[in-house]
Short mmCIF file of C-alpha atoms and ligand atoms in Angstrom, two decimals:
data_model
loop_
_atom_site.label_atom_id
_atom_site.label_comp_id
_atom_site.label_asym_id
_atom_site.label_seq_id
_atom_site.Cartn_x
_atom_site.Cartn_y
_atom_site.Cartn_z
CA MET K 28 186.02 81.42 61.36
CA SER K 29 182.68 81.42 59.55
CA VAL K 30 179.30 81.08 61.26
CA SER K 31 178.79 77.57 59.93
CA ALA K 32 182.29 76.66 61.07
CA VAL K 33 181.50 78.13 64.49
CA LYS K 34 178.24 76.18 64.65
CA ASN K 35 179.84 72.89 63.59
CA ALA K 36 183.12 73.19 65.45
CA PRO K 37 183.71 71.61 68.84
CA LEU K 38 183.35 74.20 71.60
CA SER K 39 187.04 73.86 72.51
CA SER K 40 188.17 74.98 69.03
CA VAL K 41 185.82 77.99 69.07
CA LEU K 42 187.15 78.99 72.47
CA ASN K 43 190.65 78.42 71.15
CA THR K 44 190.00 80.94 68.36
CA PHE K 45 188.97 83.54 70.92
CA SER K 46 192.14 82.96 72.93
CA GLN K 47 194.56 83.38 70.00
CA PRO K 48 196.91 86.37 70.23
CA GLY K 49 195.22 88.59 67.66
CA PHE K 50 191.85 87.97 69.24
CA LYS K 51 192.68 89.92 72.36
CA LYS K 52 191.76 93.07 70.47
CA TRP K 53 188.19 91.85 70.68
CA LYS K 54 188.11 91.76 74.42
CA GLY K 55 186.64 94.98 75.69
CA ARG K 56 186.21 96.50 72.24
CA SER K 57 184.26 99.68 72.22
CA PRO K 58 180.51 99.48 71.77
CA LEU K 59 181.20 101.00 68.37
CA ASN K 60 183.43 98.14 67.39
CA VAL K 61 181.83 95.15 69.02
CA ILE K 62 180.50 92.71 66.49
CA ASN K 63 178.69 89.69 67.81
CA PRO K 64 180.82 86.76 66.60
CA PHE K 65 177.75 84.66 66.02
CA GLU K 66 176.18 87.30 63.81
CA ASN K 67 179.42 88.00 62.11
CA LEU K 68 180.21 85.84 59.15
CA GLN K 69 183.92 86.08 58.73
CA LEU K 70 185.85 86.68 61.93
CA ARG K 71 189.48 86.03 61.14
CA GLN K 72 192.94 87.52 60.97
CA ARG K 73 193.39 89.45 57.76
CA MET K 74 196.35 91.02 56.05
CA PRO K 75 196.44 94.84 56.25
CA LYS K 76 195.01 96.87 53.41
CA CYS K 77 196.42 100.08 54.80
CA LEU K 78 199.80 100.82 56.39
CA ILE K 79 200.97 103.79 58.42
CA VAL K 80 204.55 103.79 57.14
CA GLY K 81 206.07 106.88 58.75
CA PHE K 82 207.43 108.88 60.42
CA ALA K 83 208.48 108.25 64.03
CA LYS K 84 207.61 111.06 66.49
CA CYS K 85 205.06 112.50 64.08
CA GLY K 86 201.92 111.36 65.91
CA THR K 87 201.75 107.85 64.47
CA TYR K 88 200.47 106.39 67.75
CA ALA K 89 197.76 109.02 68.17
CA LEU K 90 196.75 108.48 64.55
CA LYS K 91 196.56 104.72 64.93
CA SER K 92 194.71 104.96 68.24
CA PHE K 93 192.15 107.42 66.94
CA LEU K 94 191.59 105.39 63.78
CA SER K 95 190.84 102.36 65.94
CA LEU K 96 187.71 104.20 67.08
CA HIS K 97 186.21 103.73 63.65
CA PRO K 98 184.04 100.59 63.60
CA ASN K 99 185.32 99.62 60.16
CA LEU K 100 189.01 100.07 60.91
CA ILE K 101 191.03 97.76 63.09
CA CYS K 102 194.68 98.28 63.87
CA ALA K 103 197.38 95.77 64.70
CA GLU K 104 198.34 96.28 68.32
CA ASN K 105 202.10 96.27 67.82
CA GLU K 106 204.52 97.65 65.28
CA THR K 107 205.43 94.40 63.58
CA GLN K 108 208.42 95.76 61.60
CA PHE K 109 207.68 92.90 59.26
CA PHE K 110 208.73 94.50 55.97
CA SER K 111 211.84 96.05 57.53
CA ARG K 112 213.25 93.66 60.17
CA PHE K 113 211.22 90.49 60.34
CA TYR K 114 210.57 89.66 56.71
CA PHE K 115 212.40 86.37 57.19
CA LYS K 116 209.59 85.26 59.53
CA GLY K 117 207.28 84.95 56.55
CA PHE K 118 203.74 86.02 55.68
CA ALA K 119 202.05 83.44 57.90
CA TRP K 120 203.81 85.04 60.89
CA TYR K 121 202.80 88.50 59.71
CA LYS K 122 199.17 87.46 59.44
CA ARG K 123 199.26 86.06 62.96
CA GLN K 124 200.20 89.53 64.23
CA MET K 125 196.96 90.93 62.87
CA PRO K 126 193.82 91.35 64.97
CA PHE K 127 190.72 89.29 64.28
CA SER K 128 188.44 91.30 62.07
CA SER K 129 185.10 91.05 60.38
CA GLU K 130 184.70 91.19 56.64
CA HIS K 131 183.49 94.78 57.06
CA GLN K 132 186.73 95.95 58.61
CA ILE K 133 189.94 97.18 57.09
CA THR K 134 193.07 96.07 58.92
CA VAL K 135 195.70 98.75 59.44
CA GLU K 136 199.27 98.19 60.54
CA LYS K 137 201.70 100.89 61.63
CA THR K 138 205.45 100.62 61.56
CA PRO K 139 206.93 104.12 61.22
CA SER K 140 210.31 102.88 59.99
CA TYR K 141 208.91 101.42 56.74
CA ALA K 142 209.02 104.81 55.01
CA GLU K 143 212.74 105.13 55.66
CA SER K 144 213.63 101.80 54.08
CA LYS K 145 213.57 101.47 50.32
CA LEU K 146 213.76 97.70 50.68
CA ALA K 147 210.75 97.65 53.01
CA LEU K 148 208.79 99.78 50.52
CA GLN K 149 209.73 97.43 47.68
CA ARG K 150 208.60 94.45 49.74
CA ILE K 151 205.30 96.19 50.54
CA HIS K 152 204.78 96.85 46.85
CA ALA K 153 205.51 93.21 46.00
CA PHE K 154 203.07 92.14 48.73
CA ASN K 155 200.21 94.34 47.56
CA SER K 156 200.79 96.91 44.85
CA SER K 157 197.41 98.56 45.50
CA ILE K 158 197.78 98.90 49.28
CA LYS K 159 197.01 102.30 50.84
CA LEU K 160 199.84 104.08 52.59
CA ILE K 161 199.57 106.81 55.19
CA VAL K 162 202.55 109.04 55.87
CA ILE K 163 202.49 111.58 58.68
CA VAL K 164 205.15 114.27 58.88
CA ARG K 165 205.93 117.04 61.39
CA ASP K 166 207.93 120.22 61.46
CA PRO K 167 211.40 118.62 61.36
CA VAL K 168 212.81 121.02 63.97
CA THR K 169 210.08 120.07 66.47
CA ARG K 170 210.48 116.44 65.51
CA LEU K 171 214.16 116.59 66.43
CA GLN K 172 213.23 118.08 69.80
CA SER K 173 210.65 115.34 70.27
CA SER K 174 213.17 112.62 69.42
CA TYR K 175 215.69 114.19 71.78
CA ALA K 176 213.09 114.28 74.60
CA HIS K 177 212.39 110.61 73.85
CA PHE K 178 216.12 109.86 74.00
CA LEU K 179 216.49 111.65 77.37
CA ALA K 180 213.49 109.82 78.79
CA ARG K 181 214.89 106.45 77.76
CA ASN K 182 218.62 106.92 78.32
CA LYS K 183 219.93 105.39 81.51
CA ASP K 184 223.64 105.63 80.64
CA PRO K 185 225.29 108.76 82.16
CA LYS K 186 228.06 108.45 79.53
CA LEU K 187 225.46 109.20 76.85
CA ASN K 188 224.29 112.38 78.55
CA PHE K 189 224.37 114.41 75.31
CA THR K 190 223.22 117.98 74.94
CA PHE K 191 220.69 118.56 72.17
CA ARG K 192 223.43 119.91 69.93
CA GLU K 193 225.64 116.86 70.55
CA TRP K 194 222.73 114.50 70.06
CA CYS K 195 221.86 116.09 66.70
CA GLY K 196 225.42 115.54 65.45
CA ASP K 197 226.99 117.10 62.37
CA ASN K 198 225.10 118.57 59.42
CA GLU K 199 225.08 115.27 57.56
CA SER K 200 223.52 113.50 60.49
CA ILE K 201 220.99 116.34 60.91
CA ILE K 202 219.99 116.08 57.24
CA HIS K 203 219.51 112.37 57.69
CA LYS K 204 217.15 113.09 60.59
CA ILE K 205 215.11 115.88 58.98
CA ASP K 206 214.78 114.82 55.36
CA TYR K 207 211.33 113.45 54.52
CA TYR K 208 211.65 114.31 50.86
CA SER K 209 214.00 111.53 49.74
CA HIS K 210 211.75 108.93 51.36
CA LEU K 211 208.68 110.38 49.65
CA VAL K 212 210.56 110.09 46.35
CA ASN K 213 210.95 106.36 47.03
CA ILE K 214 207.27 106.01 47.93
CA TYR K 215 206.01 107.85 44.84
CA GLY K 216 208.48 105.87 42.74
CA LEU K 217 206.60 102.71 43.66
CA PHE K 218 203.01 103.67 44.44
CA ASP K 219 200.37 105.72 42.67
CA ARG K 220 199.59 109.11 44.17
CA ASP K 221 196.05 108.15 45.06
CA GLN K 222 197.42 105.34 47.21
CA VAL K 223 199.41 107.72 49.40
CA LEU K 224 197.96 110.10 51.98
CA VAL K 225 200.35 112.61 53.52
CA LEU K 226 199.18 114.08 56.82
CA SER K 227 200.82 116.36 59.33
CA GLU K 228 201.21 116.00 63.08
CA GLU K 229 200.26 119.65 63.42
CA ASP K 230 196.86 119.01 61.78
CA LEU K 231 196.34 115.86 63.83
CA GLU K 232 197.12 117.78 67.00
CA ALA K 233 194.86 120.72 66.13
CA ASP K 234 191.97 118.83 64.57
CA PRO K 235 192.02 115.06 65.13
CA PHE K 236 188.40 114.77 64.02
CA GLY K 237 189.17 116.45 60.68
CA VAL K 238 192.17 114.17 60.12
CA MET K 239 190.10 111.09 60.87
CA GLN K 240 187.54 112.24 58.33
CA GLN K 241 190.33 112.63 55.78
CA VAL K 242 191.60 109.10 56.46
CA ALA K 243 188.10 107.62 56.32
CA ARG K 244 187.60 109.19 52.86
CA PHE K 245 191.03 107.97 51.77
CA VAL K 246 190.26 104.34 52.60
CA GLY K 247 186.75 104.59 51.18
CA LEU K 248 184.75 104.68 54.43
CA LYS K 249 182.14 107.02 55.81
CA THR K 250 182.95 108.97 58.95
CA ALA K 251 181.45 107.18 61.92
CA PHE K 252 181.61 109.95 64.52
CA THR K 253 180.42 113.29 65.59
CA LYS K 254 182.88 116.04 66.40
CA ASP K 255 182.43 115.46 70.14
CA VAL K 256 184.51 112.27 69.93
CA PHE K 257 187.47 114.40 71.07
CA VAL K 258 187.74 116.98 73.77
CA PHE K 259 190.70 119.28 74.37
CA ASN K 260 192.43 118.55 77.67
CA SER K 261 194.23 121.71 78.78
CA ARG K 262 196.30 119.84 81.35
CA LYS K 263 197.66 117.43 78.76
CA GLY K 264 197.72 120.13 76.09
CA PHE K 265 196.22 117.76 73.52
CA TYR K 266 192.89 116.50 72.34
CA CYS K 267 191.82 113.37 74.18
CA ILE K 268 188.94 110.95 73.73
CA ASN K 269 185.73 112.29 75.20
CA THR K 270 185.05 109.84 78.01
CA ASN K 271 182.14 111.98 79.21
CA ASN K 272 180.22 110.77 76.21
CA SER K 273 178.90 107.27 76.97
CA LYS K 274 179.36 106.36 73.31
CA TYR K 275 183.13 106.75 73.58
CA LYS K 276 183.62 105.90 77.26
CA ASP K 277 184.66 102.27 76.88
CA VAL K 278 187.13 102.77 74.07
CA THR K 279 189.87 103.43 76.59
CA THR K 280 190.03 99.71 77.29
CA HIS K 281 191.31 98.82 73.86
CA ILE K 282 193.37 101.79 72.83
CA LYS K 283 195.45 102.31 75.93
CA THR K 284 194.19 105.68 77.00
CA ASP K 285 193.66 106.93 80.51
CA PRO K 286 190.18 105.67 81.47
CA ILE K 287 189.31 108.93 83.22
CA THR K 288 190.74 111.57 80.90
CA GLY K 289 190.74 109.62 77.62
CA CYS K 290 194.26 110.96 76.96
CA LEU K 291 197.09 108.98 75.43
CA LYS K 292 199.86 107.63 77.63
CA LYS K 293 202.48 109.90 79.25
CA SER K 294 205.14 109.22 76.64
CA LYS K 295 202.88 110.82 74.03
CA GLY K 296 202.93 114.57 74.40
CA ARG K 297 206.07 115.02 76.49
CA SER K 298 207.34 118.49 77.22
CA HIS K 299 210.48 119.25 75.25
CA PRO K 300 213.65 120.45 76.97
CA ASN K 301 214.64 124.08 76.50
CA VAL K 302 217.27 124.37 73.82
CA ASP K 303 219.41 127.12 72.40
CA LYS K 304 217.30 129.19 69.96
CA SER K 305 220.25 129.97 67.72
CA PHE K 306 220.75 126.24 67.22
CA LEU K 307 217.05 125.82 66.38
CA ARG K 308 217.52 128.57 63.82
CA HIS K 309 220.46 126.64 62.37
CA LEU K 310 218.30 123.49 62.17
CA ALA K 311 215.51 125.43 60.47
CA SER K 312 217.96 126.72 57.87
CA ILE K 313 219.21 123.18 57.14
CA ALA K 314 215.64 121.89 56.94
CA LEU K 315 214.41 124.62 54.60
CA PRO K 316 215.45 123.22 51.18
CA HIS K 317 214.35 119.71 52.17
CA ASN K 318 210.97 121.03 53.32
CA GLU K 319 210.54 122.94 50.06
CA ASN K 320 211.32 119.77 48.09
CA LEU K 321 208.79 117.90 50.19
CA PHE K 322 206.05 120.51 49.69
CA HIS K 323 206.73 120.41 45.98
CA ILE K 324 206.53 116.63 45.65
CA ILE K 325 203.42 116.25 47.83
CA ASN K 326 201.79 119.32 46.33
CA LYS K 327 200.86 120.66 49.74
CA ARG K 328 202.52 123.10 52.18
CA PHE K 329 202.74 122.98 55.95
CA PRO K 330 203.33 126.16 57.96
CA TRP K 331 206.51 124.91 59.62
CA THR K 332 208.92 127.15 61.50
CA THR K 333 211.13 129.29 59.35
CA VAL K 334 214.54 130.81 59.98
CA GLU K 335 212.80 134.21 60.31
CA TYR K 336 210.68 132.88 63.14
CA PHE K 337 213.79 132.25 65.24
CA GLU K 338 215.25 135.61 64.25
CA THR K 339 212.36 137.32 66.03
CA MET K 340 213.17 135.48 69.26
CA ASN K 341 215.95 136.16 71.74
CA SER K 342 218.35 133.26 72.02
N1 PPS E 403 196.26 113.79 70.82
C1 PPS E 403 197.55 113.57 71.06
N2 PPS E 403 197.97 113.15 72.28
C2 PPS E 403 199.28 112.93 72.51
N3 PPS E 403 200.26 113.10 71.59
C3 PPS E 403 199.88 113.52 70.37
C4 PPS E 403 198.53 113.77 70.04
N4 PPS E 403 198.48 114.18 68.74
C5 PPS E 403 199.71 114.22 68.29
N5 PPS E 403 200.59 113.80 69.25
C6 PPS E 403 202.02 113.76 69.08
O1 PPS E 403 202.50 112.44 68.92
C7 PPS E 403 203.90 112.52 69.15
C8 PPS E 403 204.50 111.12 69.28
O2 PPS E 403 204.58 110.60 67.97
P1 PPS E 403 204.62 109.05 67.68
O3 PPS E 403 203.49 108.37 68.35
O4 PPS E 403 204.75 108.88 66.21
O5 PPS E 403 205.96 108.62 68.41
S1 PPS E 403 206.71 107.24 68.25
O6 PPS E 403 207.56 107.32 67.08
O7 PPS E 403 205.72 106.16 68.17
O8 PPS E 403 207.55 107.14 69.49
C9 PPS E 403 204.01 113.35 70.41
O9 PPS E 403 205.27 113.97 70.43
P2 PPS E 403 205.87 114.63 71.75
O10 PPS E 403 205.01 115.84 72.02
O11 PPS E 403 207.25 115.00 71.43
O12 PPS E 403 205.76 113.60 72.84
C10 PPS E 403 202.83 114.32 70.27
O13 PPS E 403 203.25 115.62 69.92
#
């Protein structure tokens, strides 16, 4: 809604705009992100110009939440799964899932399953061939443990009380779960390299500020923070938003963090169950060639666990 439209519209329709689903993002926005609607010229729902397309359990929620701190980035609250599951609902529906944004903001949507669907990637390309894509990966062995911890936390059916080994399944099913490479092939087959940013969960965990700077550069924005935006919380074992700094205190209202600690919700950063080290070694050996292919195609290496690492440990 433009300023002139706001000025000329009946009060009820202006209020109606503010009560639409996507507008709830504006309630309680951080001081960094608040834009006075009457000063702002173009408050409306906009299609995303950047998508976080993968991968589940690789820190996608932390990434999205931390990016929302940037005044010029605004993230859709939910994973819409539009290009994968709900394409039939149409673009008007998709747009309605987006938050209200100003003309100075870039809308970001995250649905981690997009990267694993060639059809979803083709649809994204047809939608906007110059869109920016962010992919975040993680040591596949740790990712499996994370997914298993997620499964245990969610599973209520005693019949599905699988051990880690059972849950991982046979080698074919393990490869399916650990292979990022083949999905990256699909992405690079459709999009130019400069449209794709590949990050790692390990970097996000160790240096969220550095990763946010990387993303800001990637989407053509300046960094809007100082390093003190995050503070390491030894109890949680992760960086959290620095609520001691008045500048960042209120952000917890719009990115679902603990208002006191500034940490992400409990389901993010779970402890992983103890599992048999010899099986982890087996997983690392299966992952190895797929990791090497990935490092080759993205032209970047991550120091992920090797078979040798497990050989130095007692099982
Ligand atoms: N700062 C911070 N705080 C909390 N958690 C963090 C953070 N940075 C990265 N991570 C890692 O994010 C992992 C969850 O990944 P996702 O959000 O992609 O999971 S999901 O697919 O949406 O369920 C989650 O995995 P688990 O540790 O297995 O829970 C975390 O390791």
